[in-house]
Coordinates of C-alpha atoms in Angstrom, one line a residue:
X1 CA 56.2 15.1 72.4
X2 CA 54.8 11.7 72.0
X3 CA 57.4 9.4 73.9
X4 CA 57.4 5.9 75.1
X5 CA 59.0 6.3 78.4
X6 CA 59.6 2.8 79.2
X7 CA 61.8 2.1 76.3
X8 CA 62.9 5.3 74.3
X9 CA 66.5 5.9 76.1
X10 CA 67.9 3.8 73.4
X11 CA 65.9 4.1 70.3
X12 CA 67.6 5.9 67.6
X13 CA 65.6 4.6 64.6
X14 CA 62.2 6.5 65.2
X15 CA 61.5 9.4 63.0
X16 CA 59.7 11.6 65.6
X17 CA 58.1 14.4 64.0
X18 CA 55.0 15.4 66.4
X19 CA 55.1 18.9 67.3
X20 CA 52.4 19.1 70.3
X21 CA 54.4 21.0 72.9
X22 CA 51.9 23.1 74.9
X23 CA 51.7 22.0 78.5
X24 CA 48.1 22.2 79.3
X25 CA 45.7 20.8 81.8
X26 CA 45.9 17.2 82.7
X27 CA 42.8 15.4 81.6
X28 CA 40.8 13.7 84.1
X29 CA 40.2 10.8 82.2
X30 CA 41.9 9.8 79.0
X31 CA 39.9 7.3 77.2
X32 CA 40.8 5.1 73.9
X33 CA 38.6 3.0 71.5
X34 CA 40.3 0.6 69.1
X35 CA 38.5 0.4 65.5
X36 CA 36.3 -2.4 66.5
X37 CA 34.9 -0.3 69.5
X38 CA 34.5 3.0 67.3
X39 CA 31.5 3.9 65.9
X40 CA 31.6 3.3 62.0
X41 CA 31.3 6.9 60.8
X42 CA 34.3 7.7 63.2
X43 CA 36.7 5.2 61.9
X44 CA 36.0 5.7 58.2
X45 CA 36.6 9.3 58.7
X46 CA 39.9 8.7 60.7
X47 CA 41.2 5.9 57.8
X48 CA 39.9 8.1 54.8
X49 CA 41.8 10.8 56.3
X50 CA 44.9 9.0 56.7
X51 CA 44.8 7.6 53.2
X52 CA 44.3 10.9 51.6
X53 CA 47.5 12.2 53.5
X54 CA 49.4 9.1 52.5
X55 CA 48.3 9.9 48.6
X56 CA 49.9 13.3 49.1
X57 CA 53.1 11.9 50.5
X58 CA 53.5 9.5 48.0
X59 CA 52.9 12.4 45.3
X60 CA 55.5 14.4 47.0
X61 CA 52.5 17.0 47.7
X62 CA 54.3 18.6 50.9
X63 CA 52.1 21.7 50.1
X64 CA 48.5 19.7 50.4
X65 CA 49.9 17.8 53.2
X66 CA 51.2 21.2 55.3
X67 CA 47.7 22.9 54.6
X68 CA 46.1 19.7 56.3
X69 CA 48.3 19.9 59.3
X70 CA 47.6 21.7 62.8
X71 CA 49.1 25.1 63.1
X72 CA 51.9 24.2 65.4
X73 CA 53.1 21.2 63.0
X74 CA 52.4 23.5 59.9
X75 CA 54.8 26.3 61.5
X76 CA 57.6 23.7 61.9
X77 CA 57.2 21.5 58.7
X78 CA 60.7 21.4 57.1
X79 CA 61.6 17.8 58.8
X80 CA 58.4 16.1 57.6
X81 CA 58.8 17.8 54.2
X82 CA 62.5 16.4 54.1
X83 CA 61.0 13.1 54.7
X84 CA 58.4 13.0 52.3
X85 CA 60.4 14.5 49.5
X86 CA 63.0 11.6 50.0
X87 CA 60.7 8.8 50.2
X88 CA 58.5 9.7 47.5
X89 CA 60.2 7.5 45.0
X90 CA 59.7 4.6 47.7
X91 CA 56.0 5.5 48.4
X92 CA 55.0 6.1 44.6
X93 CA 52.6 3.4 43.5
X94 CA 52.3 1.6 46.9
X95 CA 49.1 0.5 48.5
X96 CA 48.5 1.4 52.0
X97 CA 46.9 -1.3 54.5
X98 CA 45.4 -0.3 57.6
X99 CA 46.8 -2.2 60.3
X100 CA 45.2 -0.6 63.5
X101 CA 43.2 2.8 64.3
X102 CA 42.6 4.1 67.7
X103 CA 40.4 7.1 68.7
X104 CA 42.0 8.9 71.7
X105 CA 40.2 11.6 73.6
X106 CA 41.9 13.9 76.3
X107 CA 39.3 16.2 78.0
X108 CA 40.2 19.4 79.2
X109 CA 40.6 19.8 83.0
X110 CA 43.6 19.9 85.4
X111 CA 47.4 19.7 83.8
X112 CA 47.9 17.5 81.2
X113 CA 52.0 16.6 82.0
X114 CA 51.2 13.0 80.8
X115 CA 48.5 11.1 79.1
X116 CA 48.2 7.3 79.4
X117 CA 45.7 5.7 77.2
X118 CA 44.5 1.8 77.3
X119 CA 43.1 0.8 74.3
X120 CA 41.1 -2.3 73.1
X121 CA 40.5 -5.6 75.2
X122 CA 43.4 -6.9 77.0
X123 CA 45.0 -10.2 75.8
X124 CA 43.7 -9.4 72.5
X125 CA 45.5 -8.3 69.3
X126 CA 43.7 -5.1 69.6
X127 CA 45.1 -4.0 72.9
X128 CA 47.5 -1.1 73.0
X129 CA 48.5 1.8 75.4
X130 CA 49.9 5.0 74.4
X131 CA 51.8 7.1 76.8
X132 CA 52.1 10.8 75.9
X133 CA 53.9 13.8 77.4
X134 CA 52.7 17.6 77.0
X135 CA 49.5 16.8 75.2
X136 CA 47.1 19.2 74.4
X137 CA 43.5 18.2 75.6
X138 CA 41.4 17.2 72.3
X139 CA 40.3 14.5 70.3
X140 CA 43.1 12.7 68.6
X141 CA 43.0 9.6 66.1
X142 CA 46.1 7.3 65.5
X143 CA 46.4 5.1 62.1
X144 CA 48.9 2.6 61.6
X145 CA 49.4 1.8 57.7
X146 CA 51.5 -0.9 56.2
X147 CA 53.3 -0.7 53.0
X148 CA 55.0 -3.0 50.6
X149 CA 57.4 -1.2 48.4
X150 CA 60.1 -1.6 46.1
X151 CA 62.8 -0.9 49.3
X152 CA 61.0 -3.1 51.5
X153 CA 58.0 -3.0 54.1
X154 CA 57.5 0.3 55.8
X155 CA 55.1 1.4 58.4
X156 CA 53.3 4.9 58.3
X157 CA 51.9 6.1 61.5
X158 CA 49.7 9.2 61.5
X159 CA 48.5 11.2 64.5
X160 CA 45.1 13.0 63.4
X161 CA 43.9 15.8 65.7
X162 CA 39.9 17.1 65.3
X163 CA 39.4 20.6 64.8
X164 CA 35.8 21.7 64.0
X165 CA 34.4 19.1 61.7
X166 CA 38.1 18.1 60.2
X167 CA 40.8 15.8 61.2
X168 CA 44.0 17.4 60.7
X169 CA 47.6 16.1 60.7
X170 CA 49.2 16.4 63.9
X171 CA 52.1 13.7 63.6
X172 CA 53.6 12.2 60.7
X173 CA 56.2 8.8 61.3
X174 CA 57.7 6.7 58.6
X175 CA 59.9 3.9 59.4
X176 CA 61.2 0.9 57.7
X177 CA 60.0 -2.8 59.0
X178 CA 63.1 -4.8 57.8
X179 CA 66.6 -4.1 57.2
X180 CA 68.1 -5.9 54.2
X181 CA 65.0 -7.9 53.8
X182 CA 65.1 -9.2 57.3
X183 CA 62.3 -8.3 59.8
X184 CA 61.9 -8.0 63.5
X185 CA 61.4 -12.0 64.0
X186 CA 64.5 -12.4 62.1
X187 CA 66.5 -9.9 64.5
X188 CA 64.8 -11.5 67.6
X189 CA 66.0 -14.9 66.4
X190 CA 69.8 -13.4 66.0
X191 CA 69.6 -11.8 69.2
X192 CA 68.7 -15.0 71.0
X193 CA 71.5 -16.7 69.0
X194 CA 74.1 -14.2 70.4
X195 CA 72.5 -14.5 73.8
X196 CA 73.2 -18.1 73.9
X197 CA 76.9 -17.8 72.5
X198 CA 77.5 -15.2 75.4
X199 CA 77.8 -12.1 73.3
X200 CA 75.6 -9.8 75.3
X201 CA 76.4 -6.9 73.4
X202 CA 75.4 -8.2 70.1
X203 CA 72.4 -9.3 71.8
X204 CA 71.4 -6.5 73.1
X205 CA 71.7 -4.3 69.8
X206 CA 69.9 -7.0 68.0
X207 CA 67.1 -6.8 70.6
X208 CA 67.2 -3.3 70.0
X209 CA 66.7 -3.7 66.3
X210 CA 64.2 -6.1 66.8
X211 CA 61.9 -3.6 69.2
X212 CA 62.3 -0.7 66.7
X213 CA 61.3 -2.8 63.6
X214 CA 58.3 -4.1 65.6
X215 CA 57.1 -0.7 66.9
X216 CA 55.6 1.6 64.5
X217 CA 56.2 4.6 67.0
X218 CA 58.0 4.6 70.3
X219 CA 55.2 6.2 72.5
X220 CA 53.0 3.0 71.8
X221 CA 53.1 -0.6 73.6
X222 CA 51.3 -3.8 72.7
X223 CA 51.4 -6.9 74.4
X224 CA 54.0 -8.3 71.9
X225 CA 56.3 -5.1 72.5
X226 CA 56.0 -5.6 75.9
X227 CA 57.0 -9.3 76.0
X228 CA 60.0 -8.4 73.8
X229 CA 61.0 -5.7 76.1
X230 CA 60.8 -8.1 79.2
X231 CA 62.8 -10.7 77.3
X232 CA 65.7 -8.2 76.3
X233 CA 66.1 -6.8 79.6
X234 CA 67.8 -10.1 80.4
X235 CA 70.8 -8.9 78.6
X236 CA 70.8 -5.2 79.2
X237 CA 74.2 -4.0 79.7
X238 CA 75.3 -2.5 83.1
X239 CA 78.0 -0.1 81.6
X240 CA 76.6 1.6 78.4
X241 CA 78.0 4.8 77.8
X242 CA 76.1 7.7 78.6
X243 CA 76.9 11.6 78.6
X244 CA 76.9 11.3 82.7
X245 CA 78.8 8.0 82.5
X246 CA 81.1 7.9 79.4
X247 CA 83.3 4.8 78.3
X248 CA 87.1 5.7 78.4
X249 CA 88.2 4.4 75.2
X250 CA 91.8 3.9 74.6
X251 CA 93.4 4.3 70.9
X252 CA 96.7 3.8 69.3
X253 CA 99.3 6.3 69.9
X254 CA 98.2 6.9 73.4
X255 CA 95.2 8.6 72.8
X256 CA 92.0 8.1 74.8
X257 CA 88.4 9.2 73.9
X258 CA 85.3 9.7 76.3
X259 CA 82.6 7.7 74.4
X260 CA 78.9 8.9 75.5
X261 CA 76.8 6.6 73.1
X262 CA 76.7 3.2 71.2
X263 CA 73.8 1.8 69.3
X264 CA 72.8 0.0 66.2
X265 CA 71.9 2.0 63.5
X266 CA 70.1 0.8 60.4
X267 CA 71.1 2.3 57.1
X268 CA 69.3 1.2 53.8
X269 CA 70.3 -2.5 53.6
X270 CA 73.0 -2.4 56.1
X271 CA 73.1 -2.5 59.9
X272 CA 75.8 -0.2 61.3
X273 CA 77.2 0.6 64.8
X274 CA 76.9 4.2 65.6
X275 CA 79.9 5.5 68.2
X276 CA 79.4 8.9 69.7
X277 CA 82.2 10.6 71.3
X278 CA 83.3 14.1 72.9
X279 CA 85.3 16.2 71.1
X280 CA 85.7 20.1 71.8
X281 CA 85.9 21.3 68.2
X282 CA 84.8 19.6 65.0
X283 CA 85.5 22.5 62.8
X284 CA 88.6 20.9 61.5
X285 CA 87.3 18.1 59.1
X286 CA 90.4 16.4 58.4
X287 CA 91.4 16.0 61.8
X288 CA 87.9 14.9 63.1
X289 CA 88.2 11.9 59.9
X290 CA 91.3 10.7 61.6
X291 CA 89.9 10.9 65.0
X292 CA 86.9 9.2 63.8
X293 CA 89.0 6.4 62.3
X294 CA 91.0 5.8 65.5
X295 CA 87.8 5.5 67.3
X296 CA 86.5 2.9 64.8
X297 CA 89.4 0.9 65.3
X298 CA 89.5 1.2 68.9
X299 CA 85.8 0.4 69.7
X300 CA 86.0 -3.0 67.5
X301 CA 89.6 -3.5 69.0
X302 CA 88.1 -3.6 72.3
X303 CA 84.7 -5.5 71.5
X304 CA 85.9 -8.0 68.5
X305 CA 82.2 -9.3 68.4
X306 CA 80.9 -6.4 66.8
X307 CA 82.6 -7.7 63.6
X308 CA 80.3 -10.5 63.2
X309 CA 77.2 -8.4 63.9
X310 CA 77.5 -5.2 61.9
X311 CA 78.3 -4.3 58.5
X312 CA 80.1 -1.3 59.2
X313 CA 80.9 1.6 61.9
X314 CA 79.7 5.2 62.2
X315 CA 81.8 7.3 64.5
X316 CA 80.6 10.9 65.2
X317 CA 82.6 13.5 67.0
X318 CA 80.5 15.4 69.0
X319 CA 80.8 19.0 70.4
X320 CA 79.1 20.1 73.7
X321 CA 76.6 22.1 70.9
X322 CA 75.7 18.8 69.7
X323 CA 77.1 19.6 66.3
X324 CA 78.9 16.6 65.2
X325 CA 81.1 15.3 62.3
X326 CA 80.7 11.4 61.2
X327 CA 82.5 9.1 59.5
X328 CA 81.4 5.6 58.2
X329 CA 84.1 2.6 57.8
X330 CA 82.5 -0.7 56.4
X331 CA 83.5 -3.5 58.9
X332 CA 85.7 -5.5 56.3
X333 CA 87.7 -2.5 56.1
X334 CA 88.4 -2.0 59.9
X335 CA 92.2 -3.4 60.4

């Protein structure tokens, strides 16, 4: 899958649907061209194809979009289909603008466990890099389109793969560029304010949100994204909970929970705090609701700074299998 190995341990927001999972020989020399470096017929074909695929999506035409996909993606199309259907009312009538396009070539050769592409000219706005694991050799295009919709601004990134003389859909990534009308720069400013006040957890989660809103996909880096990553490292908490190092959270009634994940969770016009914790069995929904309420109150009680930064808290009781049960409580109702 396409992953940005530098940052993705903390990215919950990205819609990741690329299904290129073959482990094939590593390329001897991966190459990349930005739009200004491509020949005009190639650039035009890439951008024209991406626009056609957007038209399918804006019409909710999952049949033609699936028909235009590479075989491995078409065989596992349910996730993309769900996103396209859900977003049809949002994308209908929108006019996309191409922000950037890239041509990536991964020649056949020795095993391609990780492909790294450097694109454009360093120190210019065209520069970007892509870090991609388990990428089959071939010729790829990445086209990033910006859209202004009635639900705010979105970035739609498509990965295309050349098969024969045609460009086929190999990845579809749709994500908002705003939360409640606030863009990446707004969250970056707020993160700096929280940092100055000593609210390091709030600063960290707002930096993460700024990064996610600015990054069209999580396997891409730019000079601006790298600069933001470097800045946010100054407030990176040393004790964020993980599955290997859970946070012991004391709650009322002598209860204790093992928290395994904390992150910001954009949801429409709201920014919530997401809390995942261990539970052996989540089948009893009434019990899970009560446990979730206890976790929400306990986490806000332990970190009262969250009251200022988030609209609500989502607690998800999570089994070892990954099955979970979630509950949202608005921050104003956390007593």
